[in-house]
Amino acid sequence: MPPRPCTLAAAIAVALALGAQAVPAAAADGTSAGPATATEVSRGIEIPAFYTPPATLPEADGALVRSEPLRLALSLPSLGGPLPGRATRLMYKSTDANGEPVAVTGAYIEPSARWRGDGPRPMVAVAPGTMGQGDQCAASMALEHPLRFNGETVSVGYEDLSIYRLLLRGVAVVVTDYVGLGATDRLHTYVNRVDGAHAVLDAVRAARSLDSASATSDSRVGLFGYSQGGGAAAAAAELQPSYAPDVPLAGTYAGAPPADLVEVTEAIDGGDLAGALGWSLNGFLQSEPALRPIADRYINPAGEEALKDLSTMCVGDALFAYGGDSSTAWTKTGQSLGDVIRAEPALQDFLAEQRIGALKPGSPVRVATGVSDDLVPHDQSRQLAVDWCRKGAEVTYDPVLLPGVGSGLLNHFAPLLADQGKAISWLTDRLSGEPARSNCWSMPAQP
């Protein structure tokens, strides 16, 4: 299927804006570096054997399963070691939303820069934004291959920008690949609240156990995420007091969090990132097999083929192949997925459990959302800040005032770039021990 002109233009613009993250030719050819051999191939990309979980896992959440050196594609040599730091690929144990053990992969980067803030070197857990559902899309692989384009898949490691900016401030960084992204034993449970939160918090535990990590159990911890990552970071902030009290959270940045998946489903249907509907549905069916009879009643052969196709796609692939599509083409009845949700109480109940904002974070949080964001709708992100304020949480709310430009993709990603420096400054202030100033009192006057 040829790419839609407006979607193609938007995707190219975002790729350029996000980084002209120029990639050396050797890092863009889709090959794997390091001693591990490939055991899986996803859209022409070999997945190193490292990403295949063992048959049994440790009992403790955050326990390290294995690690190995990871080559950073964008790195410079120096007398003090490679800049911006030295990376380690990780596999660690977590617990999924059903209480079952699961292997999760990611990466830890020990910065070369000195931490100049108060206290020991802190650590930030970066929850990546939407990368896709194919294993080749994992954020840890994007550190090694920031741009992949092989005729079968398009993957852009746009999270590398925020990771490198944190490293240059002397902050240690751990990034999770989430449940099932990278790890070859299951499908990625896209935007699953509990899976995402646990993967983020357990990444911190795993990174602290590395001999090479200067961040310790005494180090302050921050969470950083935008879009899918904003949701995962927000959910982790809520669950940290009960799930990971040993992780001393100093602050959480949640940018454009998809807190209400019912509203987000309506917004992305027919838009630039309509393919994300397939990732959500694939993940929901894996987490909750009881939903399968509902899917069988509604999803037609074209929809089943789309779900299978999307299950190995990265975000670039989905933009080109499914941008602008309507979910009405996927159902036997011609209903949209939003219509199906309204007709099925079991789906409504499942999505209600995914709602972020029902619990009070135990540490400061900063919620930022573009007022023109119509991909992950501004109103539902703002509502998360309101919900937390009503529970007495320490919330800094920042609306990003940018005009809409007619592209849902750009309306969503422009605030990421415009606000990123401010977000990192806010988070590093918390990591230095500076108190946050809640502005919940001003919410009635905030857009």
Short mmCIF file of C-alpha atoms in Angstrom, two decimals:
data_model
loop_
_atom_site.label_atom_id
_atom_site.label_comp_id
_atom_site.label_asym_id
_atom_site.label_seq_id
_atom_site.Cartn_x
_atom_site.Cartn_y
_atom_site.Cartn_z
CA MET A 1 0.00 0.00 0.00
CA PRO A 2 1.59 3.36 -0.96
CA PRO A 3 2.15 5.82 1.92
CA ARG A 4 -0.39 8.64 2.25
CA PRO A 5 1.25 11.90 1.15
CA CYS A 6 0.32 13.90 4.28
CA THR A 7 1.30 11.07 6.62
CA LEU A 8 4.58 10.55 4.79
CA ALA A 9 5.37 14.27 4.98
CA ALA A 10 4.56 14.39 8.67
CA ALA A 11 6.66 11.31 9.40
CA ILE A 12 9.65 12.73 7.54
CA ALA A 13 9.28 16.04 9.36
CA VAL A 14 9.16 14.33 12.74
CA ALA A 15 12.16 12.13 11.94
CA LEU A 16 14.15 15.20 10.97
CA ALA A 17 13.02 17.24 13.96
CA LEU A 18 13.67 14.45 16.38
CA GLY A 19 17.08 14.18 15.93
CA ALA A 20 18.49 14.41 12.67
CA GLN A 21 19.81 11.64 14.83
CA ALA A 22 22.33 11.00 12.19
CA VAL A 23 23.38 7.40 12.04
CA PRO A 24 26.72 6.10 10.87
CA ALA A 25 26.24 3.88 7.84
CA ALA A 26 27.49 0.83 9.71
CA ALA A 27 24.81 1.31 12.38
CA ALA A 28 21.95 1.62 9.93
CA ASP A 29 22.38 -1.57 7.98
CA GLY A 30 20.18 -3.71 10.23
CA THR A 31 22.98 -5.99 11.43
CA SER A 32 23.61 -6.86 15.07
CA ALA A 33 26.82 -5.97 16.83
CA GLY A 34 28.41 -8.03 19.58
CA PRO A 35 29.01 -11.71 20.16
CA ALA A 36 25.36 -12.80 20.39
CA THR A 37 23.91 -14.64 17.41
CA ALA A 38 20.40 -14.08 16.13
CA THR A 39 17.62 -16.48 17.07
CA GLU A 40 14.67 -14.51 15.66
CA VAL A 41 14.18 -12.34 12.59
CA SER A 42 11.56 -9.59 12.57
CA ARG A 43 10.95 -7.79 9.26
CA GLY A 44 14.46 -8.56 8.10
CA ILE A 45 16.12 -7.51 11.37
CA GLU A 46 18.01 -10.15 13.30
CA ILE A 47 17.11 -10.16 17.00
CA PRO A 48 20.20 -11.11 19.05
CA ALA A 49 20.00 -14.25 21.16
CA PHE A 50 20.36 -12.05 24.24
CA TYR A 51 16.66 -11.15 23.88
CA THR A 52 15.44 -14.75 24.19
CA PRO A 53 14.43 -15.29 27.85
CA PRO A 54 15.50 -18.42 29.73
CA ALA A 55 12.99 -21.08 30.76
CA THR A 56 13.11 -20.04 34.42
CA LEU A 57 13.44 -16.60 36.01
CA PRO A 58 14.64 -15.38 39.40
CA GLU A 59 11.98 -14.82 42.05
CA ALA A 60 12.77 -11.23 43.01
CA ASP A 61 11.32 -8.40 40.93
CA GLY A 62 14.14 -6.44 39.35
CA ALA A 63 16.59 -9.32 39.64
CA LEU A 64 19.14 -9.31 36.85
CA VAL A 65 18.82 -12.25 34.45
CA ARG A 66 21.75 -11.35 32.22
CA SER A 67 23.74 -8.38 30.94
CA GLU A 68 26.32 -7.60 28.28
CA PRO A 69 28.12 -4.53 26.92
CA LEU A 70 26.06 -2.44 24.50
CA ARG A 71 27.65 -0.32 21.79
CA LEU A 72 26.23 3.20 21.55
CA ALA A 73 26.08 4.24 17.91
CA LEU A 74 26.33 7.93 18.78
CA SER A 75 29.46 7.93 20.93
CA LEU A 76 32.79 9.71 21.02
CA PRO A 77 36.09 8.56 22.59
CA SER A 78 37.69 10.65 25.35
CA LEU A 79 40.44 10.31 27.94
CA GLY A 80 37.80 9.69 30.61
CA GLY A 81 35.99 7.02 28.62
CA PRO A 82 33.38 7.07 25.87
CA LEU A 83 31.04 10.05 25.67
CA PRO A 84 28.28 10.35 26.74
CA GLY A 85 28.76 7.09 28.68
CA ARG A 86 29.21 3.35 28.79
CA ALA A 87 26.14 1.21 28.07
CA THR A 88 25.07 -2.22 29.28
CA ARG A 89 22.26 -4.28 27.82
CA LEU A 90 19.96 -5.77 30.48
CA MET A 91 17.44 -8.53 30.96
CA TYR A 92 15.62 -8.53 34.29
CA LYS A 93 12.66 -10.15 35.97
CA SER A 94 9.37 -8.33 36.46
CA THR A 95 5.75 -9.26 37.21
CA ASP A 96 3.01 -8.72 34.67
CA ALA A 97 -0.56 -7.52 35.20
CA ASN A 98 -1.72 -11.09 35.88
CA GLY A 99 0.87 -11.60 38.61
CA GLU A 100 3.03 -13.85 36.43
CA PRO A 101 6.83 -13.60 36.15
CA VAL A 102 8.10 -12.03 32.94
CA ALA A 103 11.51 -11.23 31.45
CA VAL A 104 12.01 -7.61 30.36
CA THR A 105 14.96 -6.13 28.48
CA GLY A 106 16.45 -2.66 28.50
CA ALA A 107 19.73 -0.79 28.86
CA TYR A 108 21.70 1.08 31.50
CA ILE A 109 24.10 3.90 30.64
CA GLU A 110 26.75 5.03 33.10
CA PRO A 111 27.49 8.68 32.22
CA SER A 112 30.97 10.04 31.65
CA ALA A 113 29.92 13.48 32.92
CA ARG A 114 30.16 14.24 36.63
CA TRP A 115 26.97 14.77 38.61
CA ARG A 116 27.09 18.33 39.94
CA GLY A 117 23.93 18.27 41.99
CA ASP A 118 23.41 17.46 45.64
CA GLY A 119 23.86 13.89 46.86
CA PRO A 120 25.14 10.77 45.09
CA ARG A 121 24.72 10.32 41.38
CA PRO A 122 20.99 9.93 40.67
CA MET A 123 19.27 7.68 38.17
CA VAL A 124 16.41 8.34 35.77
CA ALA A 125 14.30 5.55 34.35
CA VAL A 126 13.24 6.52 30.83
CA ALA A 127 9.92 5.06 29.71
CA PRO A 128 10.01 5.19 25.90
CA GLY A 129 7.26 6.66 23.80
CA THR A 130 5.53 4.54 21.17
CA MET A 131 8.12 2.45 19.36
CA GLY A 132 5.83 -0.21 17.85
CA GLN A 133 5.22 -3.89 18.56
CA GLY A 134 7.92 -5.68 16.58
CA ASP A 135 10.90 -6.81 18.64
CA GLN A 136 13.23 -4.85 16.37
CA CYS A 137 11.62 -1.62 17.63
CA ALA A 138 12.95 -1.98 21.22
CA ALA A 139 14.51 1.18 22.66
CA SER A 140 17.64 -0.69 23.78
CA MET A 141 18.29 -1.70 20.17
CA ALA A 142 17.71 1.89 19.06
CA LEU A 143 20.67 2.98 21.18
CA GLU A 144 22.82 0.77 18.96
CA HIS A 145 20.92 1.47 15.73
CA PRO A 146 19.19 4.89 15.98
CA LEU A 147 17.80 4.62 12.45
CA ARG A 148 16.82 1.46 10.64
CA PHE A 149 15.42 1.42 7.17
CA ASN A 150 15.81 -1.82 5.26
CA GLY A 151 12.78 -1.81 2.96
CA GLU A 152 10.77 -3.92 5.43
CA THR A 153 10.79 -1.75 8.54
CA VAL A 154 11.41 1.85 9.60
CA SER A 155 12.58 2.47 13.16
CA VAL A 156 13.73 5.81 14.60
CA GLY A 157 15.31 5.91 18.06
CA TYR A 158 13.87 9.28 18.97
CA GLU A 159 14.18 8.61 22.71
CA ASP A 160 17.95 8.75 22.30
CA LEU A 161 17.70 12.55 22.43
CA SER A 162 16.26 12.72 25.96
CA ILE A 163 18.58 9.94 27.14
CA TYR A 164 21.68 11.78 25.93
CA ARG A 165 20.52 15.08 27.42
CA LEU A 166 20.18 13.42 30.82
CA LEU A 167 23.59 11.75 30.51
CA LEU A 168 25.25 15.10 29.75
CA ARG A 169 23.97 16.34 33.11
CA GLY A 170 25.71 13.47 34.87
CA VAL A 171 22.51 11.51 35.48
CA ALA A 172 22.64 7.74 35.13
CA VAL A 173 19.92 6.42 32.82
CA VAL A 174 18.12 3.12 32.59
CA VAL A 175 15.64 2.59 29.76
CA THR A 176 13.10 -0.22 29.65
CA ASP A 177 11.91 -1.98 26.52
CA TYR A 178 8.61 -2.84 28.27
CA VAL A 179 7.04 -6.28 28.54
CA GLY A 180 7.35 -8.19 25.26
CA LEU A 181 9.18 -5.54 23.23
CA GLY A 182 12.59 -6.94 22.39
CA ALA A 183 12.07 -10.07 24.50
CA THR A 184 11.05 -12.72 22.00
CA ASP A 185 8.79 -14.91 24.16
CA ARG A 186 5.60 -12.84 23.94
CA LEU A 187 3.91 -9.88 22.27
CA HIS A 188 4.39 -6.37 23.63
CA THR A 189 1.47 -5.39 25.88
CA TYR A 190 1.19 -1.87 24.51
CA VAL A 191 -0.17 0.75 26.99
CA ASN A 192 -0.96 -1.84 29.64
CA ARG A 193 -0.90 0.23 32.84
CA VAL A 194 0.47 -2.38 35.26
CA ASP A 195 2.90 -4.04 32.84
CA GLY A 196 4.39 -0.68 31.91
CA ALA A 197 4.67 0.57 35.50
CA HIS A 198 6.29 -2.62 36.76
CA ALA A 199 8.77 -2.71 33.87
CA VAL A 200 9.86 0.87 34.63
CA LEU A 201 10.30 0.36 38.38
CA ASP A 202 12.02 -3.00 38.04
CA ALA A 203 14.47 -1.50 35.54
CA VAL A 204 15.76 0.72 38.36
CA ARG A 205 16.22 -2.27 40.63
CA ALA A 206 18.07 -4.20 37.93
CA ALA A 207 20.37 -1.31 37.04
CA ARG A 208 21.38 -0.74 40.67
CA SER A 209 22.62 -4.34 40.88
CA LEU A 210 25.19 -3.85 38.12
CA ASP A 211 28.83 -3.71 39.23
CA SER A 212 29.38 -0.93 36.70
CA ALA A 213 26.61 1.30 38.10
CA SER A 214 27.59 4.21 40.33
CA ALA A 215 23.91 4.78 41.15
CA THR A 216 23.04 2.90 44.33
CA SER A 217 20.07 2.29 46.61
CA ASP A 218 20.87 5.69 48.17
CA SER A 219 20.57 7.51 44.83
CA ARG A 220 17.52 9.62 44.14
CA VAL A 221 15.42 8.27 41.27
CA GLY A 222 13.40 10.09 38.65
CA LEU A 223 10.97 8.82 36.01
CA PHE A 224 10.77 10.36 32.54
CA GLY A 225 8.30 9.56 29.78
CA TYR A 226 6.26 11.07 26.98
CA SER A 227 3.20 9.62 25.20
CA GLN A 228 3.19 5.88 25.85
CA GLY A 229 6.13 6.61 28.13
CA GLY A 230 4.19 9.37 29.86
CA GLY A 231 1.48 6.86 30.67
CA ALA A 232 3.98 4.26 31.91
CA ALA A 233 5.83 6.83 34.05
CA ALA A 234 2.54 8.13 35.47
CA ALA A 235 1.36 4.60 36.29
CA ALA A 236 4.73 3.82 37.88
CA ALA A 237 4.49 6.95 40.07
CA GLU A 238 1.09 5.76 41.28
CA LEU A 239 2.16 2.17 41.94
CA GLN A 240 5.61 2.88 43.40
CA PRO A 241 4.44 3.23 47.04
CA SER A 242 2.91 -0.27 46.99
CA TYR A 243 5.01 -2.11 44.37
CA ALA A 244 8.48 -0.61 44.81
CA PRO A 245 8.86 1.28 48.12
CA ASP A 246 12.60 0.56 47.87
CA VAL A 247 12.84 2.86 44.82
CA PRO A 248 13.23 6.38 46.29
CA LEU A 249 11.31 8.50 43.79
CA ALA A 250 12.25 12.17 43.78
CA GLY A 251 9.99 13.13 40.89
CA THR A 252 8.19 11.98 37.75
CA TYR A 253 7.73 13.74 34.43
CA ALA A 254 4.67 12.45 32.55
CA GLY A 255 4.32 14.11 29.15
CA ALA A 256 1.13 13.67 27.12
CA PRO A 257 0.05 10.63 29.15
CA PRO A 258 -2.68 8.44 27.63
CA ALA A 259 -4.54 8.23 30.95
CA ASP A 260 -7.97 7.42 29.49
CA LEU A 261 -7.67 4.83 26.72
CA VAL A 262 -11.32 5.17 25.73
CA GLU A 263 -10.78 8.81 24.76
CA VAL A 264 -7.43 8.02 23.15
CA THR A 265 -9.01 5.24 21.06
CA GLU A 266 -11.58 7.68 19.67
CA ALA A 267 -8.88 10.25 18.92
CA ILE A 268 -6.41 8.07 17.03
CA ASP A 269 -9.01 6.18 14.97
CA GLY A 270 -8.72 7.44 11.40
CA GLY A 271 -5.65 9.52 12.25
CA ASP A 272 -1.93 9.36 11.52
CA LEU A 273 -1.26 6.68 14.13
CA ALA A 274 -4.37 4.54 13.62
CA GLY A 275 -2.11 1.49 13.65
CA ALA A 276 -1.72 1.94 17.41
CA LEU A 277 -5.27 0.62 17.73
CA GLY A 278 -3.98 -2.72 16.51
CA TRP A 279 -1.09 -2.70 19.00
CA SER A 280 -3.52 -1.94 21.82
CA LEU A 281 -5.91 -4.70 20.80
CA ASN A 282 -3.11 -7.23 20.33
CA GLY A 283 -1.78 -6.42 23.78
CA PHE A 284 -5.19 -6.52 25.44
CA LEU A 285 -5.93 -9.93 23.99
CA GLN A 286 -2.65 -11.26 25.32
CA SER A 287 -3.20 -9.82 28.81
CA GLU A 288 -6.85 -10.80 29.00
CA PRO A 289 -7.67 -13.88 26.90
CA ALA A 290 -11.29 -13.65 28.10
CA LEU A 291 -11.69 -10.79 25.62
CA ARG A 292 -10.98 -13.11 22.67
CA PRO A 293 -14.65 -14.12 22.12
CA ILE A 294 -15.54 -10.43 21.78
CA ALA A 295 -12.79 -9.96 19.21
CA ASP A 296 -13.97 -13.03 17.32
CA ARG A 297 -17.50 -11.63 17.16
CA TYR A 298 -16.44 -8.32 15.69
CA ILE A 299 -13.09 -8.52 13.90
CA ASN A 300 -13.32 -9.44 10.21
CA PRO A 301 -10.60 -11.11 8.10
CA ALA A 302 -9.16 -7.73 7.07
CA GLY A 303 -8.94 -6.75 10.72
CA GLU A 304 -7.27 -10.03 11.68
CA GLU A 305 -4.74 -9.55 8.91
CA ALA A 306 -4.08 -5.97 10.08
CA LEU A 307 -3.54 -7.11 13.67
CA LYS A 308 -1.08 -9.78 12.52
CA ASP A 309 0.71 -7.30 10.26
CA LEU A 310 0.95 -4.63 12.97
CA SER A 311 2.30 -7.10 15.54
CA THR A 312 5.74 -6.92 13.88
CA MET A 313 5.68 -3.24 12.90
CA CYS A 314 7.54 -0.22 14.29
CA VAL A 315 5.93 3.19 14.48
CA GLY A 316 7.35 4.26 11.12
CA ASP A 317 5.88 1.19 9.42
CA ALA A 318 2.45 1.83 10.92
CA LEU A 319 2.47 5.46 9.82
CA PHE A 320 3.11 4.49 6.23
CA ALA A 321 0.84 1.43 6.08
CA TYR A 322 -2.13 2.38 8.26
CA GLY A 323 -2.03 6.15 8.69
CA GLY A 324 -5.52 7.56 8.11
CA ASP A 325 -7.27 4.17 8.27
CA SER A 326 -10.56 3.76 10.11
CA SER A 327 -11.23 0.79 12.37
CA THR A 328 -14.65 0.43 10.71
CA ALA A 329 -12.80 -1.46 7.96
CA TRP A 330 -11.70 -4.04 10.54
CA THR A 331 -15.13 -5.03 11.88
CA LYS A 332 -17.83 -7.35 10.56
CA THR A 333 -20.53 -4.85 11.50
CA GLY A 334 -18.88 -1.69 10.18
CA GLN A 335 -18.71 -0.33 13.71
CA SER A 336 -15.64 1.53 14.93
CA LEU A 337 -13.66 0.17 17.87
CA GLY A 338 -15.13 3.00 19.91
CA ASP A 339 -18.61 1.75 19.04
CA VAL A 340 -17.61 -1.77 20.01
CA ILE A 341 -16.31 -0.56 23.38
CA ARG A 342 -19.61 1.20 24.07
CA ALA A 343 -21.50 -1.98 23.20
CA GLU A 344 -19.42 -4.37 25.34
CA PRO A 345 -19.40 -4.00 29.16
CA ALA A 346 -16.46 -6.41 29.48
CA LEU A 347 -14.34 -4.11 27.32
CA GLN A 348 -15.47 -1.10 29.30
CA ASP A 349 -14.48 -2.81 32.54
CA PHE A 350 -11.07 -3.81 31.17
CA LEU A 351 -10.35 -0.27 29.98
CA ALA A 352 -11.54 1.19 33.27
CA GLU A 353 -8.84 -0.88 34.97
CA GLN A 354 -6.30 0.73 32.62
CA ARG A 355 -7.32 4.25 33.68
CA ILE A 356 -4.46 6.22 35.27
CA GLY A 357 -5.34 8.66 38.04
CA ALA A 358 -7.19 6.46 40.53
CA LEU A 359 -4.19 6.32 42.89
CA LYS A 360 -2.17 9.08 44.54
CA PRO A 361 1.54 9.31 43.66
CA GLY A 362 3.74 9.46 46.73
CA SER A 363 6.23 11.92 45.22
CA PRO A 364 6.14 15.07 43.05
CA VAL A 365 4.82 14.72 39.50
CA ARG A 366 4.91 17.05 36.53
CA VAL A 367 2.22 16.66 33.86
CA ALA A 368 2.76 18.44 30.55
CA THR A 369 0.46 18.28 27.54
CA GLY A 370 0.17 20.25 24.30
CA VAL A 371 -3.09 22.19 24.20
CA SER A 372 -3.43 21.36 20.49
CA ASP A 373 -2.59 17.67 20.89
CA ASP A 374 -5.40 15.76 19.22
CA LEU A 375 -3.57 12.43 18.95
CA VAL A 376 -3.27 11.83 22.70
CA PRO A 377 -6.00 14.33 23.55
CA HIS A 378 -5.02 17.27 25.70
CA ASP A 379 -8.21 17.19 27.78
CA GLN A 380 -7.73 13.66 29.11
CA SER A 381 -4.06 14.37 29.98
CA ARG A 382 -5.12 17.53 31.81
CA GLN A 383 -7.77 15.51 33.62
CA LEU A 384 -5.04 13.28 35.02
CA ALA A 385 -3.47 16.33 36.68
CA VAL A 386 -6.89 17.30 38.05
CA ASP A 387 -7.50 13.78 39.39
CA TRP A 388 -4.14 13.75 41.16
CA CYS A 389 -4.65 17.25 42.56
CA ARG A 390 -7.98 16.17 44.03
CA LYS A 391 -6.20 13.32 45.81
CA GLY A 392 -3.72 15.72 47.38
CA ALA A 393 -0.73 14.83 45.22
CA GLU A 394 2.10 17.30 44.63
CA VAL A 395 1.42 18.19 40.99
CA THR A 396 3.09 20.65 38.64
CA TYR A 397 0.89 21.08 35.58
CA ASP A 398 2.33 22.70 32.44
CA PRO A 399 0.18 23.20 29.33
CA VAL A 400 2.37 23.54 26.23
CA LEU A 401 0.93 26.41 24.23
CA LEU A 402 1.55 25.58 20.57
CA PRO A 403 -0.88 26.13 17.69
CA GLY A 404 -2.37 23.17 15.85
CA VAL A 405 -0.84 22.51 12.44
CA GLY A 406 -3.37 20.12 10.90
CA SER A 407 -1.37 16.94 11.50
CA GLY A 408 -2.17 14.86 14.56
CA LEU A 409 1.35 13.46 14.51
CA LEU A 410 2.99 16.88 14.58
CA ASN A 411 0.50 18.24 17.09
CA HIS A 412 1.55 15.42 19.37
CA PHE A 413 5.32 15.46 18.85
CA ALA A 414 5.92 19.21 18.71
CA PRO A 415 5.24 19.60 22.46
CA LEU A 416 7.73 16.81 23.16
CA LEU A 417 10.50 18.88 21.57
CA ALA A 418 9.30 22.24 22.83
CA ASP A 419 9.00 21.10 26.44
CA GLN A 420 11.81 18.58 26.76
CA GLY A 421 14.46 20.96 28.09
CA LYS A 422 12.07 22.33 30.71
CA ALA A 423 11.04 18.81 31.68
CA ILE A 424 14.65 17.69 32.16
CA SER A 425 15.44 20.81 34.21
CA TRP A 426 12.42 20.21 36.44
CA LEU A 427 13.43 16.59 36.97
CA THR A 428 17.10 17.31 37.69
CA ASP A 429 16.02 19.91 40.26
CA ARG A 430 14.10 17.17 42.05
CA LEU A 431 17.14 14.88 41.80
CA SER A 432 19.21 17.62 43.44
CA GLY A 433 16.81 17.73 46.37
CA GLU A 434 15.07 20.99 45.51
CA PRO A 435 11.40 20.95 46.59
CA ALA A 436 8.70 21.05 43.92
CA ARG A 437 6.03 23.72 43.90
CA SER A 438 2.58 22.34 43.23
CA ASN A 439 0.33 24.56 41.15
CA CYS A 440 -2.87 22.62 41.74
CA TRP A 441 -4.42 25.85 43.04
CA SER A 442 -4.19 27.34 39.54
CA MET A 443 -5.84 24.45 37.65
CA PRO A 444 -9.21 26.21 37.16
CA ALA A 445 -7.43 28.93 35.19
CA GLN A 446 -5.10 26.61 33.24
CA PRO A 447 -6.00 25.57 29.68
#
